[in-house]
Structures are given as C-alpha cells and as structure tokens.
Short mmCIF file of N, CA and C in Angstrom, two decimals:
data_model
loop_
_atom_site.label_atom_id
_atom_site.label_comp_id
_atom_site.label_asym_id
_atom_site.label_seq_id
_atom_site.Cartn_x
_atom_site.Cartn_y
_atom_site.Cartn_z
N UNK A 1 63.29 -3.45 9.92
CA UNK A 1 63.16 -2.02 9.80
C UNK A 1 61.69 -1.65 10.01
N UNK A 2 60.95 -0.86 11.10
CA UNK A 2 60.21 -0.18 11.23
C UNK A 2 59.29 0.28 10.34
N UNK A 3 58.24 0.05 9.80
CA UNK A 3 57.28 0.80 8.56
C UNK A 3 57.18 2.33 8.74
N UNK A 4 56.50 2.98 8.13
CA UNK A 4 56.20 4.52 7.96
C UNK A 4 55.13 4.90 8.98
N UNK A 5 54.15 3.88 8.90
CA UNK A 5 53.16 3.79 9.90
C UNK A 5 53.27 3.48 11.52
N UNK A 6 54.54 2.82 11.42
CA UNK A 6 54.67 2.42 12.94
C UNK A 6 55.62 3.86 13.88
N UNK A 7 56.61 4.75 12.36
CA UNK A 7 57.11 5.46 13.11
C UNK A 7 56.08 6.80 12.87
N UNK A 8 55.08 6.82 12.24
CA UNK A 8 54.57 8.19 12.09
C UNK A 8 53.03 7.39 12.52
N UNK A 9 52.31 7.41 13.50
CA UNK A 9 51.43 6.58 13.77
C UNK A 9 50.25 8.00 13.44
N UNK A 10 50.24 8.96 13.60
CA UNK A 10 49.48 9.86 12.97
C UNK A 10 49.35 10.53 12.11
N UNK A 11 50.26 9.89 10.96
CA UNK A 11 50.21 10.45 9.51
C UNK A 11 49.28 10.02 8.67
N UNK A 12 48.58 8.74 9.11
CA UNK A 12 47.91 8.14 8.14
C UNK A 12 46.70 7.21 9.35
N UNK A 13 45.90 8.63 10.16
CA UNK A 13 45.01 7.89 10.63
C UNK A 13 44.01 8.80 10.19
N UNK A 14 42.28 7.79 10.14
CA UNK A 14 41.11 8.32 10.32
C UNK A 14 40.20 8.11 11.63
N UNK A 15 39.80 9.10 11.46
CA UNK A 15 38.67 9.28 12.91
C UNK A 15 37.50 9.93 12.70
N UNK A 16 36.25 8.94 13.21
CA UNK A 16 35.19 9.25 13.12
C UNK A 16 34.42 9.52 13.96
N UNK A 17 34.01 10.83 14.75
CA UNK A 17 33.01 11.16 15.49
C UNK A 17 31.88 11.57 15.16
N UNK A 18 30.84 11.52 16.25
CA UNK A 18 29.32 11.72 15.74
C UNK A 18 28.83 12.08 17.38
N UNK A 19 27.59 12.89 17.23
CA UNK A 19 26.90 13.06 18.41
C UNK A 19 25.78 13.15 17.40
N UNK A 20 24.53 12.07 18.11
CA UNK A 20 23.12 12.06 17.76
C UNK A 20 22.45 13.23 18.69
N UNK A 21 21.32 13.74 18.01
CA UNK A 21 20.46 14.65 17.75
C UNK A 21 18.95 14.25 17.74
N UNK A 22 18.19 14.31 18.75
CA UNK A 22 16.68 13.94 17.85
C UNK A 22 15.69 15.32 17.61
N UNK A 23 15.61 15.38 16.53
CA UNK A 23 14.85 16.84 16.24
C UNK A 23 13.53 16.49 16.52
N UNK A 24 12.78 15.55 16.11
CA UNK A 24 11.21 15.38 16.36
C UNK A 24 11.30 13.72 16.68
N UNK A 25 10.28 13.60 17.92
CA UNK A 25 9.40 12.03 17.92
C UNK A 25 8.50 12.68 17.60
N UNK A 26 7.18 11.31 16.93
CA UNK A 26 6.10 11.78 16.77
C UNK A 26 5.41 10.30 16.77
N UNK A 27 4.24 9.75 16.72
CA UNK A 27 3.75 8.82 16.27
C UNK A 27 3.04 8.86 15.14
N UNK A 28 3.08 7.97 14.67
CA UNK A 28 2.44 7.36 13.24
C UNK A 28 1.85 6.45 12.95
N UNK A 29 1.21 6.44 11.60
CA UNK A 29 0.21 5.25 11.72
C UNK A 29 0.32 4.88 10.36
N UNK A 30 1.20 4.21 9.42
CA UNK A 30 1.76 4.04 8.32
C UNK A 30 1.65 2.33 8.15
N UNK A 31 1.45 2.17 7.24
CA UNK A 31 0.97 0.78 6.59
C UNK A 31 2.10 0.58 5.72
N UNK A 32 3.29 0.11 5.26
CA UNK A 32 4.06 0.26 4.45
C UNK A 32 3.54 -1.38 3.88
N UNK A 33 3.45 -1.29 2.32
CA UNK A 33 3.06 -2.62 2.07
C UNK A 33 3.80 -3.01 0.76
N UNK A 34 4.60 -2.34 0.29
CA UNK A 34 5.63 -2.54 -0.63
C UNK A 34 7.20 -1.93 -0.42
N UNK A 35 7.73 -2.33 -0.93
CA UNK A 35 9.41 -2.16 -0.68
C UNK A 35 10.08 -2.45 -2.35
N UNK A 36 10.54 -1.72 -2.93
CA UNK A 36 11.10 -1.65 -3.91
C UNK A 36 12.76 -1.04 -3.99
N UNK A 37 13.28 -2.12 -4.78
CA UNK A 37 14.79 -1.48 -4.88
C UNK A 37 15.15 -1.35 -6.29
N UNK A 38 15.11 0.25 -6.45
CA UNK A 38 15.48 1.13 -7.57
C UNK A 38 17.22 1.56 -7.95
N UNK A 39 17.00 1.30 -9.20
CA UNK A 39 18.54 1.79 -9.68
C UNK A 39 18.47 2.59 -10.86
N UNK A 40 18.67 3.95 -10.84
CA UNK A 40 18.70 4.61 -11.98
C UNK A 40 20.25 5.70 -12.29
N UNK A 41 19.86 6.46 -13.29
CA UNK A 41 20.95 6.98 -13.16
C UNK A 41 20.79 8.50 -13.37
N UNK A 42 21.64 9.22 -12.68
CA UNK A 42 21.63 10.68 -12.25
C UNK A 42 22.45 11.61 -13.34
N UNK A 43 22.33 12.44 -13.83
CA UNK A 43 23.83 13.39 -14.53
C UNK A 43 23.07 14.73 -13.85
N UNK A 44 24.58 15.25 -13.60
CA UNK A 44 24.47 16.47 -12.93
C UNK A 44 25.02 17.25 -13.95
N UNK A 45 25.12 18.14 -14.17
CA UNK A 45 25.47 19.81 -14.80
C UNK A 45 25.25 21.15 -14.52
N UNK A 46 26.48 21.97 -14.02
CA UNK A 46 26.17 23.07 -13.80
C UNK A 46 26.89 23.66 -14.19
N UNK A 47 26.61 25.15 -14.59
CA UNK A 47 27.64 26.01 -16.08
C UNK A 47 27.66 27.39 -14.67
N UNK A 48 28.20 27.94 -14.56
CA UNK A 48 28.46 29.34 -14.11
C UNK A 48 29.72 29.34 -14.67
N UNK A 49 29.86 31.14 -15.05
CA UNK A 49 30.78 32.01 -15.69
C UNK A 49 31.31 31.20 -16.52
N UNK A 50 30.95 30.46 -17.55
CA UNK A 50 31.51 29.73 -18.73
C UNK A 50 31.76 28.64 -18.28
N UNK A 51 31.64 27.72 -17.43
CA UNK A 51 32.37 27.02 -16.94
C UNK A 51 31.65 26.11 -16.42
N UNK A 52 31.49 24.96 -16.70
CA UNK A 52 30.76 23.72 -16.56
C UNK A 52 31.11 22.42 -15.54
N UNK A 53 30.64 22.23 -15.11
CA UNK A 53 30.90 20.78 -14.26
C UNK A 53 29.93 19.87 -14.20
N UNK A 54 30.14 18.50 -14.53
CA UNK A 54 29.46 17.31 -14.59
C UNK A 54 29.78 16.25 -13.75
N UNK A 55 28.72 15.63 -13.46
CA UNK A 55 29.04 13.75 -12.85
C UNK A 55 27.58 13.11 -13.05
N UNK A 56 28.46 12.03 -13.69
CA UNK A 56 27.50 10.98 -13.79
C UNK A 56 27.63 10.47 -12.54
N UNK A 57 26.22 9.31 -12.45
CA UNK A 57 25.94 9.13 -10.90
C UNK A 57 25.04 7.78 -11.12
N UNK A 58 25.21 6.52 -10.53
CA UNK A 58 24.32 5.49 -10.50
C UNK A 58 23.73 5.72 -9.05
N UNK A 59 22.48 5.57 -8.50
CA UNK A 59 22.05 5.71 -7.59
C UNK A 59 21.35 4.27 -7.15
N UNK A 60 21.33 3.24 -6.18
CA UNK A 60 20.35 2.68 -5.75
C UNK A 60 19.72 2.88 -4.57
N UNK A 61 18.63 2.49 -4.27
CA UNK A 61 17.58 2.98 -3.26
C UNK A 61 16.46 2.01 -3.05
N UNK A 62 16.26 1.90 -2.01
CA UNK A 62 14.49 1.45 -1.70
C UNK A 62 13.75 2.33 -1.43
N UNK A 63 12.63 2.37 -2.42
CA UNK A 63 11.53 3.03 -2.43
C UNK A 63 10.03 2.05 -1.12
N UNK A 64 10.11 2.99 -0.30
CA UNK A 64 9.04 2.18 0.42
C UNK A 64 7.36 2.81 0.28
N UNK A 65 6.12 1.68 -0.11
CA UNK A 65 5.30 2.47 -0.38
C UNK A 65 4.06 1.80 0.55
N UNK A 66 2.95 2.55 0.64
CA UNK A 66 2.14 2.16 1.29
C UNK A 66 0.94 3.26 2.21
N UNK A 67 0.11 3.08 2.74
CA UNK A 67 -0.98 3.89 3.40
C UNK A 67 -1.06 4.71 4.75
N UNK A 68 -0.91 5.95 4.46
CA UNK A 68 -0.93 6.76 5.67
C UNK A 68 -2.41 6.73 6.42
N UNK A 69 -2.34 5.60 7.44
CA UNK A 69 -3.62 5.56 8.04
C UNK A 69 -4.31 6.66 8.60
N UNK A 70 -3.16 7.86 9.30
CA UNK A 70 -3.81 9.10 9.89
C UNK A 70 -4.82 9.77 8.83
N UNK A 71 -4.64 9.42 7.87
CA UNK A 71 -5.46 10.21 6.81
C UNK A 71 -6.70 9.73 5.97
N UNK A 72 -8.01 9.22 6.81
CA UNK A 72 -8.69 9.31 6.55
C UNK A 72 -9.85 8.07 6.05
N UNK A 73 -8.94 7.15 7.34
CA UNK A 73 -9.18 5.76 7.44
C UNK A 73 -10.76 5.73 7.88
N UNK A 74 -11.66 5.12 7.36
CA UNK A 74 -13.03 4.72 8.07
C UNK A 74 -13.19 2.90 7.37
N UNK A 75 -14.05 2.51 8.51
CA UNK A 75 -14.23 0.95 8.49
C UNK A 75 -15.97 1.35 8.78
N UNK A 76 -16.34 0.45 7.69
CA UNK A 76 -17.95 0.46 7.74
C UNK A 76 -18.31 -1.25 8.04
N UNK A 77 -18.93 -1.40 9.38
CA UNK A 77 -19.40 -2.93 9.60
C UNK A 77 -21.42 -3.35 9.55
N UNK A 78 -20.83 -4.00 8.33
CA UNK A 78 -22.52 -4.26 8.49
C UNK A 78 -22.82 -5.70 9.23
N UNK A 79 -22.80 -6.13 10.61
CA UNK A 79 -23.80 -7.46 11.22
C UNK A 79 -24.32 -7.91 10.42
N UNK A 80 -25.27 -7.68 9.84
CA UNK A 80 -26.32 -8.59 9.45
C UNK A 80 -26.06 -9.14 8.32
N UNK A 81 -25.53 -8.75 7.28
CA UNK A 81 -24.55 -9.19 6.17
C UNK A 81 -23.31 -9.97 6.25
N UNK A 82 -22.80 -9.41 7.32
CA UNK A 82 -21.10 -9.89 7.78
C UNK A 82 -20.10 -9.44 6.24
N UNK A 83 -20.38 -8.31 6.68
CA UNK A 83 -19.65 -7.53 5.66
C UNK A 83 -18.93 -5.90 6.24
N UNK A 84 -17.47 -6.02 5.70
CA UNK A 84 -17.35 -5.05 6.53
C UNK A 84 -16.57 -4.41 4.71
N UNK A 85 -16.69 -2.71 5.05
CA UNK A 85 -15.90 -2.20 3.82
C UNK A 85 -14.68 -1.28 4.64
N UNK A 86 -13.66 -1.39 4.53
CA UNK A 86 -12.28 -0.46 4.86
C UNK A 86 -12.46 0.46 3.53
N UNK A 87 -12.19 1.98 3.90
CA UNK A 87 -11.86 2.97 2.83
C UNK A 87 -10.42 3.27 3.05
N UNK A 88 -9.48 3.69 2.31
CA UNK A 88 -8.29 4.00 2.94
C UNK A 88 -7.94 5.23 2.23
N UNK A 89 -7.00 5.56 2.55
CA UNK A 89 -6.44 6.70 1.50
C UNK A 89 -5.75 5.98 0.76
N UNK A 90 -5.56 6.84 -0.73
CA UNK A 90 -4.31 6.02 -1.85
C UNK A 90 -3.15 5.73 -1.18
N UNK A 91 -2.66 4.55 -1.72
CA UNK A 91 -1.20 4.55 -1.65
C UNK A 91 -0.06 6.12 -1.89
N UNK A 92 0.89 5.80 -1.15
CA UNK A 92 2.28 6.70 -1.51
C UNK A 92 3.10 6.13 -1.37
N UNK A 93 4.36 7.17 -1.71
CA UNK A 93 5.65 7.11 -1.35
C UNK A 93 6.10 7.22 -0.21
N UNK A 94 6.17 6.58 1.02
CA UNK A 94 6.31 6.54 2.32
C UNK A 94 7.68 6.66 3.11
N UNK A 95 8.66 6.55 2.35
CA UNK A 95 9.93 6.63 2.45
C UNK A 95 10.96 6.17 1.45
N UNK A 96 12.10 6.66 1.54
CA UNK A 96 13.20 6.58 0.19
C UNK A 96 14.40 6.93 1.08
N UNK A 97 15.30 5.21 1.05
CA UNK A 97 16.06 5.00 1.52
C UNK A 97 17.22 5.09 0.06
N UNK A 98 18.50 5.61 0.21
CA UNK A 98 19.34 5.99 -0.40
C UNK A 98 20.74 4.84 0.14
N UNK A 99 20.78 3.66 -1.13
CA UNK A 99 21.38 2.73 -0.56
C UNK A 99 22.78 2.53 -0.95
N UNK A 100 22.70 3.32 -2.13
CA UNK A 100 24.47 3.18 -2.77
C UNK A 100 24.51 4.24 -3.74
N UNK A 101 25.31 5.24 -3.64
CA UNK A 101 25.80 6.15 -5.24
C UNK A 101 27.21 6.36 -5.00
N UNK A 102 27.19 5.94 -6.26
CA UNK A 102 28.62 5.89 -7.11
C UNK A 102 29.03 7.03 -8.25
N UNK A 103 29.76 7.44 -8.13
CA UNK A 103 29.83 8.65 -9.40
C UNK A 103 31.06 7.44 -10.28
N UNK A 104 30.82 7.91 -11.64
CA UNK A 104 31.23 7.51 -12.43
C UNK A 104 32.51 8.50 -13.02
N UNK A 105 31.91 9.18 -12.97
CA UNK A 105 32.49 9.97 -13.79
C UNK A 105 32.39 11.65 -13.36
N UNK A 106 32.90 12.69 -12.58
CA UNK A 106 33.18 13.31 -12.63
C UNK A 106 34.19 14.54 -12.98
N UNK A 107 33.29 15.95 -13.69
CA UNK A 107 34.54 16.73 -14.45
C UNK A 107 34.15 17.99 -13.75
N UNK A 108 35.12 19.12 -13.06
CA UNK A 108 35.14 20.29 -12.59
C UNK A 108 35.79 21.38 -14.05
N UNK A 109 34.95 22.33 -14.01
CA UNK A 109 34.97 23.34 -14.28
C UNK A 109 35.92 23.94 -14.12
N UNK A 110 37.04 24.52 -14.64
CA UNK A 110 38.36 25.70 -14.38
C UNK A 110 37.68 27.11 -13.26
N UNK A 111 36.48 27.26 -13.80
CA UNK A 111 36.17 28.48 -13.02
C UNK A 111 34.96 27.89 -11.72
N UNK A 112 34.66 26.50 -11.85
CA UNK A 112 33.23 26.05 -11.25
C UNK A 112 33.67 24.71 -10.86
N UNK A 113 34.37 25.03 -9.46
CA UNK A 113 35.20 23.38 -8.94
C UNK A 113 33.73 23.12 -8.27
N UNK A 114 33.78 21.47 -7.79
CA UNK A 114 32.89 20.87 -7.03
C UNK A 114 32.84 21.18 -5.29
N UNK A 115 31.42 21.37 -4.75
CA UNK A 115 31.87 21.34 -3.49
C UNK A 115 30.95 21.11 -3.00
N UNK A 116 31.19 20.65 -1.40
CA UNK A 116 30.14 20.10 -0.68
C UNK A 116 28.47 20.09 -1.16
N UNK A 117 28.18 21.35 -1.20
CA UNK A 117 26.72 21.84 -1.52
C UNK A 117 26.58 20.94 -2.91
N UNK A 118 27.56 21.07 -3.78
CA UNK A 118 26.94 20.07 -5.26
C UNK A 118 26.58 19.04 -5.00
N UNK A 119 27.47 18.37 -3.55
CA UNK A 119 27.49 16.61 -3.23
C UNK A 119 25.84 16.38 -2.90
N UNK A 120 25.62 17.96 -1.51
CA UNK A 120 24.33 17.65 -1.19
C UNK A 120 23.18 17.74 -1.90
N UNK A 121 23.29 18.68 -3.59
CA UNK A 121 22.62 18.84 -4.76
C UNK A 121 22.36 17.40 -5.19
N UNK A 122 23.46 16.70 -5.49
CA UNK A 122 23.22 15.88 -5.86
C UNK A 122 22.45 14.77 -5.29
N UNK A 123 22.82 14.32 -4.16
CA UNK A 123 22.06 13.40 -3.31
C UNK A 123 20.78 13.67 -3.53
N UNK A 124 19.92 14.93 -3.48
CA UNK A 124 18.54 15.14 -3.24
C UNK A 124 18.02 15.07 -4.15
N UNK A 125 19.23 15.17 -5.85
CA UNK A 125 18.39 15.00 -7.30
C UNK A 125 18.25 13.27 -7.21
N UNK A 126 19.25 12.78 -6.42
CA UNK A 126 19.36 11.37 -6.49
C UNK A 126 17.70 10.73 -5.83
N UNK A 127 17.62 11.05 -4.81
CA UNK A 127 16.93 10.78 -4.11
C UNK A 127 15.72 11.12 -4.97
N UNK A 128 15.70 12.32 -5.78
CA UNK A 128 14.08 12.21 -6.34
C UNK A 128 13.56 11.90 -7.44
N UNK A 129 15.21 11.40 -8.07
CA UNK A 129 14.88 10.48 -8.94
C UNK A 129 14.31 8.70 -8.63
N UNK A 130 14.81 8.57 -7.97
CA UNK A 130 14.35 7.82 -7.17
C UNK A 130 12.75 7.51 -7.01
N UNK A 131 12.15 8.46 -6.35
CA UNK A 131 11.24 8.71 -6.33
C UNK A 131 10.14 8.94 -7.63
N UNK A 132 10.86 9.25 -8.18
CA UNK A 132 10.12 9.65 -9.84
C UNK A 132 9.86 8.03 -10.32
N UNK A 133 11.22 7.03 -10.56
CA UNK A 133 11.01 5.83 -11.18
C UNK A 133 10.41 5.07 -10.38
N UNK A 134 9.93 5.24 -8.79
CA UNK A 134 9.08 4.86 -8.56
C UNK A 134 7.44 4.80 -9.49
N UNK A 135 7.36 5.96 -9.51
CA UNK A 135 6.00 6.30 -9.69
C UNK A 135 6.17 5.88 -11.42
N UNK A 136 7.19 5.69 -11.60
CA UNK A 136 7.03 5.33 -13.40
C UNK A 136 6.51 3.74 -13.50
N UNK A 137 7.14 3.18 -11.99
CA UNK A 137 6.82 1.46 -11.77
C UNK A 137 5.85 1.05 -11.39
N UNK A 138 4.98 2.04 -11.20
CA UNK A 138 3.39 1.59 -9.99
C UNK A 138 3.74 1.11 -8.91
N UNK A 139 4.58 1.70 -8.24
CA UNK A 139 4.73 0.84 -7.15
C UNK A 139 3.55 1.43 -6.00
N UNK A 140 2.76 2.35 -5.69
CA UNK A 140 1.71 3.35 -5.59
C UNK A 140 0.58 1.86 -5.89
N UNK A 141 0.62 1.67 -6.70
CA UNK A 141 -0.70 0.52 -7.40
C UNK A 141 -0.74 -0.79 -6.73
N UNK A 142 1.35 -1.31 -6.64
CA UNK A 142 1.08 -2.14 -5.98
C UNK A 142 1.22 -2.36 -4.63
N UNK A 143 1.44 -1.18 -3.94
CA UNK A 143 1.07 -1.31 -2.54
C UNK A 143 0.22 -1.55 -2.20
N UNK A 144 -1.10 -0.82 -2.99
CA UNK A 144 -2.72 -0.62 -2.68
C UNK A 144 -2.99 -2.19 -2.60
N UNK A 145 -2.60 -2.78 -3.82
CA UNK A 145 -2.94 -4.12 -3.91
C UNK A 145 -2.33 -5.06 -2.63
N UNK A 146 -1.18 -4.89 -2.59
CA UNK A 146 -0.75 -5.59 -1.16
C UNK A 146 -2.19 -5.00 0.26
N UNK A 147 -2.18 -3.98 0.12
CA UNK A 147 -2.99 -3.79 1.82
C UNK A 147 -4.39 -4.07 1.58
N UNK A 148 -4.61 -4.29 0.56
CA UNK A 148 -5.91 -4.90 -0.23
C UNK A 148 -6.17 -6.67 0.33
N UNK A 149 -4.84 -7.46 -0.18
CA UNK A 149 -4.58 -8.71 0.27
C UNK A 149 -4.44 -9.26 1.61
N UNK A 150 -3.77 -8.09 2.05
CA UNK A 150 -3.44 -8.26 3.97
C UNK A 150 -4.56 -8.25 4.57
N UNK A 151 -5.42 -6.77 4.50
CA UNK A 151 -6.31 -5.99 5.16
C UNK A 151 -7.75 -7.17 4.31
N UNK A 152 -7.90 -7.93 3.86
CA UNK A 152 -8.72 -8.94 3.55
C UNK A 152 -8.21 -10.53 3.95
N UNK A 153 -7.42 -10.87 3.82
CA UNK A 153 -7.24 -12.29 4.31
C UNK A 153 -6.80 -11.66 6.37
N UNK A 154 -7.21 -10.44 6.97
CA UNK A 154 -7.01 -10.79 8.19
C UNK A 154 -8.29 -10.21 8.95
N UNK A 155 -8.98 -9.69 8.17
CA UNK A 155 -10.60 -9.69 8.53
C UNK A 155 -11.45 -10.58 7.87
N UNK A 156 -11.29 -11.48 7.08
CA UNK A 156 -12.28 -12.27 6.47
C UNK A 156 -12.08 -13.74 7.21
N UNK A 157 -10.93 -13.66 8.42
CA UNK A 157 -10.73 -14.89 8.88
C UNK A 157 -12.09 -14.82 9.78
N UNK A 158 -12.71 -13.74 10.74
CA UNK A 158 -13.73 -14.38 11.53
C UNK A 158 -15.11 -14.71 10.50
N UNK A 159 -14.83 -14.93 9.74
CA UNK A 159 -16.56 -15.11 8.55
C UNK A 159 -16.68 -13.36 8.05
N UNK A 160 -16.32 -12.55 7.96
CA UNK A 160 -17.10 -11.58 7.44
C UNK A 160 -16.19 -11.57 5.65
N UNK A 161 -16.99 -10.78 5.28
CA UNK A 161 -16.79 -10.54 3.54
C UNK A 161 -16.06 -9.25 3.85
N UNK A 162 -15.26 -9.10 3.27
CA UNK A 162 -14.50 -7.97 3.18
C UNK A 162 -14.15 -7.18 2.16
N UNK A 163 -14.53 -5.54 1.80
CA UNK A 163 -13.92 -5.34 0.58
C UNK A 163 -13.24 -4.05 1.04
N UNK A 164 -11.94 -3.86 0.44
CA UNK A 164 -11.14 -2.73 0.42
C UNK A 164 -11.31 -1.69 -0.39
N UNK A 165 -11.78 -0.15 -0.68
CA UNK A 165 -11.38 0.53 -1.11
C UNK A 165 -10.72 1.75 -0.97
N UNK A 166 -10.14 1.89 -1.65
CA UNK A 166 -9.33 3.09 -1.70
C UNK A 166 -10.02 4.91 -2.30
N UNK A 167 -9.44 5.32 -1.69
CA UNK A 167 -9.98 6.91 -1.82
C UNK A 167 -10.92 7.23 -0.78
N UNK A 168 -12.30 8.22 -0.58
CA UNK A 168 -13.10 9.03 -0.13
C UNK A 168 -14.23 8.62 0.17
N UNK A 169 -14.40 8.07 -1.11
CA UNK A 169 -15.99 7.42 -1.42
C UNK A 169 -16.64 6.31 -0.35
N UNK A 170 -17.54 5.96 -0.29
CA UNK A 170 -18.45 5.01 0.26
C UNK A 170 -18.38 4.05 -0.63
N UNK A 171 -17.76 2.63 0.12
CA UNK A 171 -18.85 1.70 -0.85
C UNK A 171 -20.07 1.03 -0.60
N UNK A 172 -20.08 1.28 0.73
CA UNK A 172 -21.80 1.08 1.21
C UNK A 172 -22.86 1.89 0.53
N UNK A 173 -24.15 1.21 0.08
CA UNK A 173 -24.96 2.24 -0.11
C UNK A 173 -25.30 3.11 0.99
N UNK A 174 -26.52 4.32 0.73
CA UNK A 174 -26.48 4.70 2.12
C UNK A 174 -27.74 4.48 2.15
N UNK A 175 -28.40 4.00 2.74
CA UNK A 175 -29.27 3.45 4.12
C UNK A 175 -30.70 4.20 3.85
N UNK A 176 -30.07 5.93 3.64
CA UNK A 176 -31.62 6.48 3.41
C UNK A 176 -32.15 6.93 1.79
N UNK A 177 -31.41 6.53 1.15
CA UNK A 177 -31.63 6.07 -0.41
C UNK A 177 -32.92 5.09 -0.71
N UNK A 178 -32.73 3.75 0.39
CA UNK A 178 -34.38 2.87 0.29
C UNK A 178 -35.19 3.49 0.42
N UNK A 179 -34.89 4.66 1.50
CA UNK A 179 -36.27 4.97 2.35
C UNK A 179 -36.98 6.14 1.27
N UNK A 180 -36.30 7.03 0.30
CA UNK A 180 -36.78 7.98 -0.90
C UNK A 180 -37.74 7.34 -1.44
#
C-alpha cells in the first residue's frame, strides 16, 4: 500500500530559496587576535495592554576581538638602537558571530502573541548580550595581549627590540626634549 507521501507528494514538502545581495565591498585592515565562544542566557518580556509574553533563550556565539589597523596605526624605527615601537589602537569587539539559540521556554500573551519582529528583537538582544559578556571576560585585554605576542615575535626575528603599545601616546622619547 502506497504511503501518504508517495500519494500526496506536495503535502509535506519544504523549499528553500535565496537570492544573494551584496550591499557594500569595502577593504579593511583588521587584526583579529582572539576568538571567543560565549554562552549566556537571554529572557525576553514584553507586556502591552495587560498582556505579557516571555522566552527564555540560551544563546551561543563567537565573540571575535582584535585591532582596527585603519585607526591610527604608527610604527616608530629607531636604526641605531634596533628598536622599533608599534602604537596601535585598543583592542575591540570586531565581530559577533551568532552560533546557536534555543528558546526554552516560550509564553504568548492572550492579547500580545509572538511575531516575527519579537524573533528579530530577540536575536539583536541576543547578539548584545553577547557582546556585553564579552567585555565582562576581557576578551578586549586579551586580544591586545595576543597582537602584542604576534606583532613582537615577527619583528624581533630580524634583531630589532620591539615594544607594542597600545593607545595614542608615544613611547619614544621625543628627540627635542635633549636638545631643551
């Protein structure tokens, strides 16, 4: 005897189409020097006209962190020392990949059902939570320290001394300070 599926072959199909889009190329100059995978957890709540709706939500993600070179990169080489100083900008949050959410538990409202827009509410609280337990982990601190380690064991290979810092500042003295 024939299954349900073989005589109703379009009762119980899915289909997935897609057409890609590219809104912007651009180039970049991004140092990513940490990669972290975050798991926290989300609760949503929203009350209109008496009426409440909730979901709990486990979220995991990689938090990727590391140095936006466009911003403010200078390399100071001193010859005669064999010393060179890299300034960089601080570490960031460089990207936040959204790798698994699960709702646990969701409840609709009699007057306040769920819908699309909550899903996309939610994703973006997901996502910046995300982002938040980043910054609760140092992961910001230990990127710096990774491009600290890289950006020194791959200039100190020809003989020079190398020191990394981070932020604005100089760590060279400057030059016409002797001459005062």
């Amino acid at each position: 005897m024939p299954s349900v599926r073989e005589l109703l072959p379009w009762a119980d199909a899915t289909t997935v189409t897609h057409d890609v889009v590219v809104e912007r190329m651009r180039a970049v100059a991004k140092l990513v020097t940490s990669e972290t995978t975050v798991r926290d957890v989300v609760v949503y709540q929203n009350r209109r006209l008496g009426s409440t709706k909730r979901s709990l939500i486990v979220v995991t993600g990689k938090v990727l962190a590391g140095i936006d070179l466009d911003r403010g990169t200078e390399v100071e080489v001193n010859h005669g020392d064999r010393s060179v100083v890299v300034t960089l900008p601080r570490a960031a949050v460089q990207g936040v990949e959204v790798t698994h959410l699960r709702t646990y538990n969701e409840q609709s409202g009699l007057w306040n059902p769920f819908r699309p827009a909550d899903r996309d509410t939610i994703y973006q609280l997901a996502r910046q939570q995300l982002i938040s337990s980043a910054g609760e982990l140092g992961v910001a601190r230990h990127a710096e320290e990774s491009a600290r380690r890289l950006l020194e064991s791959l200039i100190s290979a020809d003989g020079y001394t190398v020191k990394v810092v981070f932020g604005r500042q100089s760590a060279l003295p400057d030059p016409r300070a002797d001459a005062r």
